[in-house]
Amino acid sequence: MRLSSEEVRHIALLARLGVDEADLEKFSEQLSNILENFEILQRVDTTGVPPTSHPVALNNVLRDDEVAPSLASTEILANAPREEEDCFRVRAVLE
Amino acid sequence: MPLYNLSIHEAHDLLSRGEISSLELTKATLGRIDEVDGKLRSFVTVTRELALAQAQQADERIKAGDHAPLTGIPVLIKDNMCTKGTKTTCSSKMLENFVPPYDAAVVEKLNAQGMVMVGKGNMDEFAMGSSTENSAFYPTHNPWDLERVPGGSSGGATTAVAAGEAVYALGSDTGGSIRQPAGFCSVVGLKPTYGRVSRYGLVAFASSLDQIGPVTRDVTDCALVLNAIAGHDPRDSTSVDQPVPDYTKSLIPDLKGLRIGVPEEYFVEGMESGVEQVVRQAVGKLGELGAEVDWGVSLPNTPAALACYYIIAPSEAMANLARYDGVKYGFSAREAENMWDAMEKTRQYGFGPEVKRRIMLGTYALSAGYYEAYYLKAQKVRTLITREFADAFARCDVLVTPTSPTVPFRIGERVDDPMQMYLADVCTLPVNIAGIPGISVPAGFVDGLPVGMQILGKPFSEETLLRVACAYEQATDWGQRRPGV
């Protein structure tokens, strides 16, 4: 499986990951090499084998919905790049 | 012996008898950091003032008769576990200035025992790597040979413990990130069973594979730290509600009747002959100590484990790392045209190359048209690998393998070839795939460079692993050697 620079650009867009134009070719080579090495997976016979959903046998873990103390908004906002009126400040979503 | 080279249990005894104080021990450890960390770079942050204050509190506790096994003993915490009020960077530009408003569950537990934290350990960015060269700040150097890597991603934890910059450390292990650097630095490193230790407050990389564990100078210390951190936590719904035994009770150096299997697939192509020889001798030693050794165990799907891991781990990582959007915390690109541009640039300048590769690999493996061929296929292979281990453990109590196929490699040797870097974890990552526990113990040296032996068991068999590790440690002196840094 070979990934072209164009495909790398598309994948980066799906992940909303900016990539330098200069790095596209290098990523394309490296990712292609990695994917080639992964072809071994296709040779494993998995007929009738269920996919793993959890490494240890646990079912959904539920708890009662109870009110408990939480962090103060000032503590939560302390790491915010930008805040305003006790909220995270974001860029315009609609333009 | 200088104070900074004491083990936890030795230091505990001296503290109990009043022969040393935690303040003296802490000052000796901080002095050692001053002496060698310019060369090793084990730390992202040294928390000197905090450590001295905690040491004073610990001394008061001890005087008052409230003395737990870890009280007053200097520890390094890998920099992906949240420490309230102390930066937690994941060795990433993305979190360079992030100060958590809460403690990870394991940090709470150590605090309850009277922790003295000397600092936060350097690592591969977001724990993605096998050499600690992917730290956005600087690489960490192996104390046995400063031109070589310490392994990774918990490289800062293992170098600090090997060189006396901390008496013990907490690392995290997603594909070998405790065991592989422990092997490279000649210290003891345990990855507990998935669910044994709470991941609450551990910065998520691959949630179905991540597990926190101890890095120590000997096996007794490993048991003491596991005692402190194991247990159910309602805040981590994947932590398992099972009683925690006293792991020090399993430190019985007697292997009679124990069945050990050696899986042939772990002596892989590309394995260095010196490493193979050391590990075969170590297994021979276990036989001399009374264990029955079966050299012919086969785990035929092992060669597919690397591909399986490097599909599943990046897929989970891409979902986990989607939270870094430059809005809530962390790095935020200022110069941007709009919301999407800001998000893309935040990740472009906040993440290093390996993190980007894994985000793209995961995105590709989960994208329409490739999901079945990659992600779903990998999860089926995961089932097969887990079953193979279960079958092997029906016949053997433990499996023994090399921790890594090579001795520590040179800094810079593999950074431009991600596939070569991934191969450094070939012996450790199947263990995370199956969720089973694994420990690496010092097993010898090749030309002065450390080799680790890995011992694996079925889920929640940490006691058996510790028993085997303890027996081997008592019969050899590899773990007592200290690097000459």
PDB file of C-alpha atoms in Angstrom, chain A residues 1-3 7-21 23-24 26-63 71-72 74-83 87-95, chain B residues 84 97-102 193-194 208 237-240 301 303-304 306-308 310-311 318 326-340 342-345 347-349 351 353 356-357 359-361 363-364 367 370 373-374 376-384 386-387 416-419 422 432-435 460:
ATOM      1  CA  MET A   1       0.000   0.000   0.000  1.00  0.00           C
ATOM      2  CA  ARG A   2       1.567   3.253  -1.131  1.00  0.00           C
ATOM      3  CA  LEU A   3       0.344   6.579   0.183  1.00  0.00           C
ATOM      4  CA  GLU A   7      -3.378  11.127   0.254  1.00  0.00           C
ATOM      5  CA  VAL A   8      -1.248  12.238   3.197  1.00  0.00           C
ATOM      6  CA  ARG A   9      -2.633  15.751   2.735  1.00  0.00           C
ATOM      7  CA  HIS A  10      -6.175  14.334   2.767  1.00  0.00           C
ATOM      8  CA  ILE A  11      -5.591  12.248   5.916  1.00  0.00           C
ATOM      9  CA  ALA A  12      -4.083  15.271   7.666  1.00  0.00           C
ATOM     10  CA  LEU A  13      -7.171  17.261   6.746  1.00  0.00           C
ATOM     11  CA  LEU A  14      -9.457  14.552   8.190  1.00  0.00           C
ATOM     12  CA  ALA A  15      -7.503  14.811  11.447  1.00  0.00           C
ATOM     13  CA  ARG A  16      -7.409  18.628  11.251  1.00  0.00           C
ATOM     14  CA  LEU A  17      -3.648  18.380  11.487  1.00  0.00           C
ATOM     15  CA  GLY A  18      -1.559  21.011   9.785  1.00  0.00           C
ATOM     16  CA  VAL A  19       1.479  19.597   7.967  1.00  0.00           C
ATOM     17  CA  ASP A  20       4.311  21.562   6.362  1.00  0.00           C
ATOM     18  CA  GLU A  21       4.332  21.179   2.586  1.00  0.00           C
ATOM     19  CA  ASP A  23       7.164  17.296   5.153  1.00  0.00           C
ATOM     20  CA  LEU A  24       4.459  15.735   2.954  1.00  0.00           C
ATOM     21  CA  LYS A  26       8.762  12.404   3.917  1.00  0.00           C
ATOM     22  CA  PHE A  27       5.522  11.400   5.677  1.00  0.00           C
ATOM     23  CA  SER A  28       4.314   9.745   2.484  1.00  0.00           C
ATOM     24  CA  GLU A  29       7.474   7.598   2.305  1.00  0.00           C
ATOM     25  CA  GLN A  30       7.502   6.735   5.996  1.00  0.00           C
ATOM     26  CA  LEU A  31       3.795   5.894   6.210  1.00  0.00           C
ATOM     27  CA  SER A  32       3.994   3.823   3.015  1.00  0.00           C
ATOM     28  CA  ASN A  33       6.897   1.860   4.454  1.00  0.00           C
ATOM     29  CA  ILE A  34       4.992   1.257   7.695  1.00  0.00           C
ATOM     30  CA  LEU A  35       1.838   0.136   5.861  1.00  0.00           C
ATOM     31  CA  GLU A  36       3.842  -2.248   3.674  1.00  0.00           C
ATOM     32  CA  ASN A  37       5.162  -3.884   6.808  1.00  0.00           C
ATOM     33  CA  PHE A  38       1.582  -4.230   8.052  1.00  0.00           C
ATOM     34  CA  GLU A  39       0.517  -6.438   5.136  1.00  0.00           C
ATOM     35  CA  ILE A  40       1.391  -9.377   7.375  1.00  0.00           C
ATOM     36  CA  LEU A  41      -1.979  -8.801   9.073  1.00  0.00           C
ATOM     37  CA  GLN A  42      -3.859  -9.737   5.926  1.00  0.00           C
ATOM     38  CA  ARG A  43      -2.157 -13.145   5.927  1.00  0.00           C
ATOM     39  CA  VAL A  44      -3.550 -14.085   9.349  1.00  0.00           C
ATOM     40  CA  ASP A  45      -6.657 -16.264   9.055  1.00  0.00           C
ATOM     41  CA  THR A  46      -9.311 -14.595  11.217  1.00  0.00           C
ATOM     42  CA  THR A  47     -12.324 -16.462   9.871  1.00  0.00           C
ATOM     43  CA  GLY A  48     -14.933 -16.632  12.617  1.00  0.00           C
ATOM     44  CA  VAL A  49     -12.734 -14.731  15.097  1.00  0.00           C
ATOM     45  CA  PRO A  50     -14.549 -11.924  16.941  1.00  0.00           C
ATOM     46  CA  PRO A  51     -12.748  -8.609  17.292  1.00  0.00           C
ATOM     47  CA  THR A  52     -11.524  -7.736  20.793  1.00  0.00           C
ATOM     48  CA  SER A  53     -13.716  -5.091  22.368  1.00  0.00           C
ATOM     49  CA  HIS A  54     -11.935  -4.925  25.714  1.00  0.00           C
ATOM     50  CA  PRO A  55      -8.667  -6.415  26.993  1.00  0.00           C
ATOM     51  CA  VAL A  56     -10.231  -7.714  30.202  1.00  0.00           C
ATOM     52  CA  ALA A  57     -13.742  -9.115  30.386  1.00  0.00           C
ATOM     53  CA  LEU A  58     -15.684  -6.147  31.715  1.00  0.00           C
ATOM     54  CA  ASN A  59     -19.182  -5.181  30.715  1.00  0.00           C
ATOM     55  CA  ASN A  60     -20.459  -1.643  30.803  1.00  0.00           C
ATOM     56  CA  VAL A  61     -19.707  -0.123  34.170  1.00  0.00           C
ATOM     57  CA  LEU A  62     -22.517   2.012  35.525  1.00  0.00           C
ATOM     58  CA  ARG A  63     -22.865   4.174  38.584  1.00  0.00           C
ATOM     59  CA  LEU A  71     -13.353  21.678  40.389  1.00  0.00           C
ATOM     60  CA  ALA A  72     -14.109  25.391  40.517  1.00  0.00           C
ATOM     61  CA  THR A  74     -11.463  29.294  37.976  1.00  0.00           C
ATOM     62  CA  GLU A  75      -9.288  26.178  38.314  1.00  0.00           C
ATOM     63  CA  ILE A  76     -10.556  24.761  35.039  1.00  0.00           C
ATOM     64  CA  LEU A  77     -10.021  28.060  33.236  1.00  0.00           C
ATOM     65  CA  ALA A  78      -6.532  28.573  34.680  1.00  0.00           C
ATOM     66  CA  ASN A  79      -4.995  26.747  31.700  1.00  0.00           C
ATOM     67  CA  ALA A  80      -7.260  28.283  29.041  1.00  0.00           C
ATOM     68  CA  PRO A  81      -5.382  30.061  26.248  1.00  0.00           C
ATOM     69  CA  ARG A  82      -8.192  32.641  26.147  1.00  0.00           C
ATOM     70  CA  GLU A  83     -11.143  33.159  28.445  1.00  0.00           C
ATOM     71  CA  CYS A  87     -15.992  30.803  29.725  1.00  0.00           C
ATOM     72  CA  PHE A  88     -13.478  29.496  27.193  1.00  0.00           C
ATOM     73  CA  ARG A  89     -13.175  32.001  24.396  1.00  0.00           C
ATOM     74  CA  VAL A  90     -13.343  30.406  20.947  1.00  0.00           C
ATOM     75  CA  ARG A  91     -13.072  31.754  17.444  1.00  0.00           C
ATOM     76  CA  ALA A  92     -16.201  32.366  15.425  1.00  0.00           C
ATOM     77  CA  VAL A  93     -17.709  29.027  14.377  1.00  0.00           C
ATOM     78  CA  LEU A  94     -20.053  30.589  11.812  1.00  0.00           C
ATOM     79  CA  GLU A  95     -18.744  33.255   9.524  1.00  0.00           C
TER      80      GLU A  95
ATOM     81  CA  LYS B  84      -1.626  19.249  41.022  1.00  0.00           C
ATOM     82  CA  ASN B  97       2.910  25.113  30.320  1.00  0.00           C
ATOM     83  CA  PHE B  98       0.053  22.893  31.463  1.00  0.00           C
ATOM     84  CA  VAL B  99      -0.447  22.875  35.239  1.00  0.00           C
ATOM     85  CA  PRO B 100      -3.051  20.253  36.234  1.00  0.00           C
ATOM     86  CA  PRO B 101      -5.735  21.297  38.713  1.00  0.00           C
ATOM     87  CA  TYR B 102      -5.834  17.771  40.187  1.00  0.00           C
ATOM     88  CA  THR B 193      -2.325  -6.379  34.299  1.00  0.00           C
ATOM     89  CA  TYR B 194      -4.586  -3.972  32.408  1.00  0.00           C
ATOM     90  CA  SER B 208      -7.033  -0.034  25.935  1.00  0.00           C
ATOM     91  CA  SER B 237     -14.173   2.423  34.742  1.00  0.00           C
ATOM     92  CA  THR B 238     -11.615   0.021  33.242  1.00  0.00           C
ATOM     93  CA  SER B 239      -9.902  -0.555  36.585  1.00  0.00           C
ATOM     94  CA  VAL B 240     -10.835  -3.957  37.935  1.00  0.00           C
ATOM     95  CA  ASN B 301       0.833 -15.177  15.710  1.00  0.00           C
ATOM     96  CA  PRO B 303       5.053 -11.945  14.094  1.00  0.00           C
ATOM     97  CA  ALA B 304       1.726 -10.163  13.426  1.00  0.00           C
ATOM     98  CA  LEU B 306       3.724  -5.453  15.790  1.00  0.00           C
ATOM     99  CA  ALA B 307       1.365  -4.592  12.935  1.00  0.00           C
ATOM    100  CA  CYS B 308      -1.654  -5.282  15.170  1.00  0.00           C
ATOM    101  CA  TYR B 310       0.678  -0.150  15.433  1.00  0.00           C
ATOM    102  CA  ILE B 311      -2.855  -0.122  14.028  1.00  0.00           C
ATOM    103  CA  MET B 318      -5.853   9.847  17.162  1.00  0.00           C
ATOM    104  CA  GLY B 326      -6.060  25.056  21.438  1.00  0.00           C
ATOM    105  CA  VAL B 327      -9.234  26.089  23.289  1.00  0.00           C
ATOM    106  CA  LYS B 328      -9.367  24.453  26.720  1.00  0.00           C
ATOM    107  CA  TYR B 329      -5.691  24.169  27.647  1.00  0.00           C
ATOM    108  CA  GLY B 330      -2.293  23.723  26.088  1.00  0.00           C
ATOM    109  CA  PHE B 331      -0.605  25.379  23.159  1.00  0.00           C
ATOM    110  CA  SER B 332      -2.822  27.565  20.980  1.00  0.00           C
ATOM    111  CA  ALA B 333      -1.779  29.014  17.623  1.00  0.00           C
ATOM    112  CA  ARG B 334      -2.534  32.725  17.588  1.00  0.00           C
ATOM    113  CA  GLU B 335      -1.968  33.612  13.952  1.00  0.00           C
ATOM    114  CA  ALA B 336      -4.852  31.945  12.156  1.00  0.00           C
ATOM    115  CA  GLU B 337      -7.537  32.879   9.676  1.00  0.00           C
ATOM    116  CA  ASN B 338     -10.459  31.050  11.255  1.00  0.00           C
ATOM    117  CA  MET B 339     -11.429  28.287  13.676  1.00  0.00           C
ATOM    118  CA  TRP B 340     -10.295  25.351  11.504  1.00  0.00           C
ATOM    119  CA  ALA B 342      -6.378  27.722  14.275  1.00  0.00           C
ATOM    120  CA  MET B 343      -6.959  24.069  15.158  1.00  0.00           C
ATOM    121  CA  GLU B 344      -4.745  22.817  12.339  1.00  0.00           C
ATOM    122  CA  LYS B 345      -1.931  25.206  13.197  1.00  0.00           C
ATOM    123  CA  ARG B 347      -1.511  20.767  16.117  1.00  0.00           C
ATOM    124  CA  GLN B 348       1.043  21.557  13.412  1.00  0.00           C
ATOM    125  CA  TYR B 349       3.239  23.541  15.803  1.00  0.00           C
ATOM    126  CA  PHE B 351       2.956  18.187  18.049  1.00  0.00           C
ATOM    127  CA  PRO B 353       6.794  14.373  13.964  1.00  0.00           C
ATOM    128  CA  LYS B 356       1.827  13.459  13.746  1.00  0.00           C
ATOM    129  CA  ARG B 357       2.735  10.144  12.098  1.00  0.00           C
ATOM    130  CA  ILE B 359      -2.344  10.576  14.288  1.00  0.00           C
ATOM    131  CA  MET B 360      -2.229  10.093  10.513  1.00  0.00           C
ATOM    132  CA  LEU B 361      -1.729   6.330  10.773  1.00  0.00           C
ATOM    133  CA  THR B 363      -6.853   8.337  10.989  1.00  0.00           C
ATOM    134  CA  TYR B 364      -6.044   6.254   7.920  1.00  0.00           C
ATOM    135  CA  SER B 367     -11.175   5.975   7.643  1.00  0.00           C
ATOM    136  CA  TYR B 370      -9.823   1.028   5.264  1.00  0.00           C
ATOM    137  CA  ALA B 373      -8.805  -4.041   6.370  1.00  0.00           C
ATOM    138  CA  TYR B 374      -6.865  -2.376   9.162  1.00  0.00           C
ATOM    139  CA  LEU B 376     -11.183  -4.400  12.483  1.00  0.00           C
ATOM    140  CA  LYS B 377      -8.619  -6.899  11.210  1.00  0.00           C
ATOM    141  CA  ALA B 378      -6.177  -5.816  13.915  1.00  0.00           C
ATOM    142  CA  GLN B 379      -8.825  -6.275  16.618  1.00  0.00           C
ATOM    143  CA  LYS B 380      -9.457  -9.834  15.367  1.00  0.00           C
ATOM    144  CA  VAL B 381      -5.736 -10.588  15.387  1.00  0.00           C
ATOM    145  CA  ARG B 382      -5.715  -9.149  18.898  1.00  0.00           C
ATOM    146  CA  THR B 383      -8.234 -11.819  19.932  1.00  0.00           C
ATOM    147  CA  LEU B 384      -5.988 -14.527  18.449  1.00  0.00           C
ATOM    148  CA  THR B 386      -4.801 -13.083  23.553  1.00  0.00           C
ATOM    149  CA  ARG B 387      -6.060 -16.652  23.060  1.00  0.00           C
ATOM    150  CA  ASP B 416      14.667   8.819  10.785  1.00  0.00           C
ATOM    151  CA  ASP B 417      13.403   5.275  10.326  1.00  0.00           C
ATOM    152  CA  PRO B 418      10.163   4.865  12.288  1.00  0.00           C
ATOM    153  CA  MET B 419       9.815   1.197  11.330  1.00  0.00           C
ATOM    154  CA  TYR B 422       8.960   0.290  16.253  1.00  0.00           C
ATOM    155  CA  ASN B 432      -0.200  -4.958  26.109  1.00  0.00           C
ATOM    156  CA  ILE B 433      -2.271  -6.406  23.272  1.00  0.00           C
ATOM    157  CA  ALA B 434      -3.288  -9.265  25.585  1.00  0.00           C
ATOM    158  CA  GLY B 435      -3.566  -7.067  28.707  1.00  0.00           C
ATOM    159  CA  PHE B 460      -3.494 -10.828  37.735  1.00  0.00           C
TER     160      PHE B 460
END
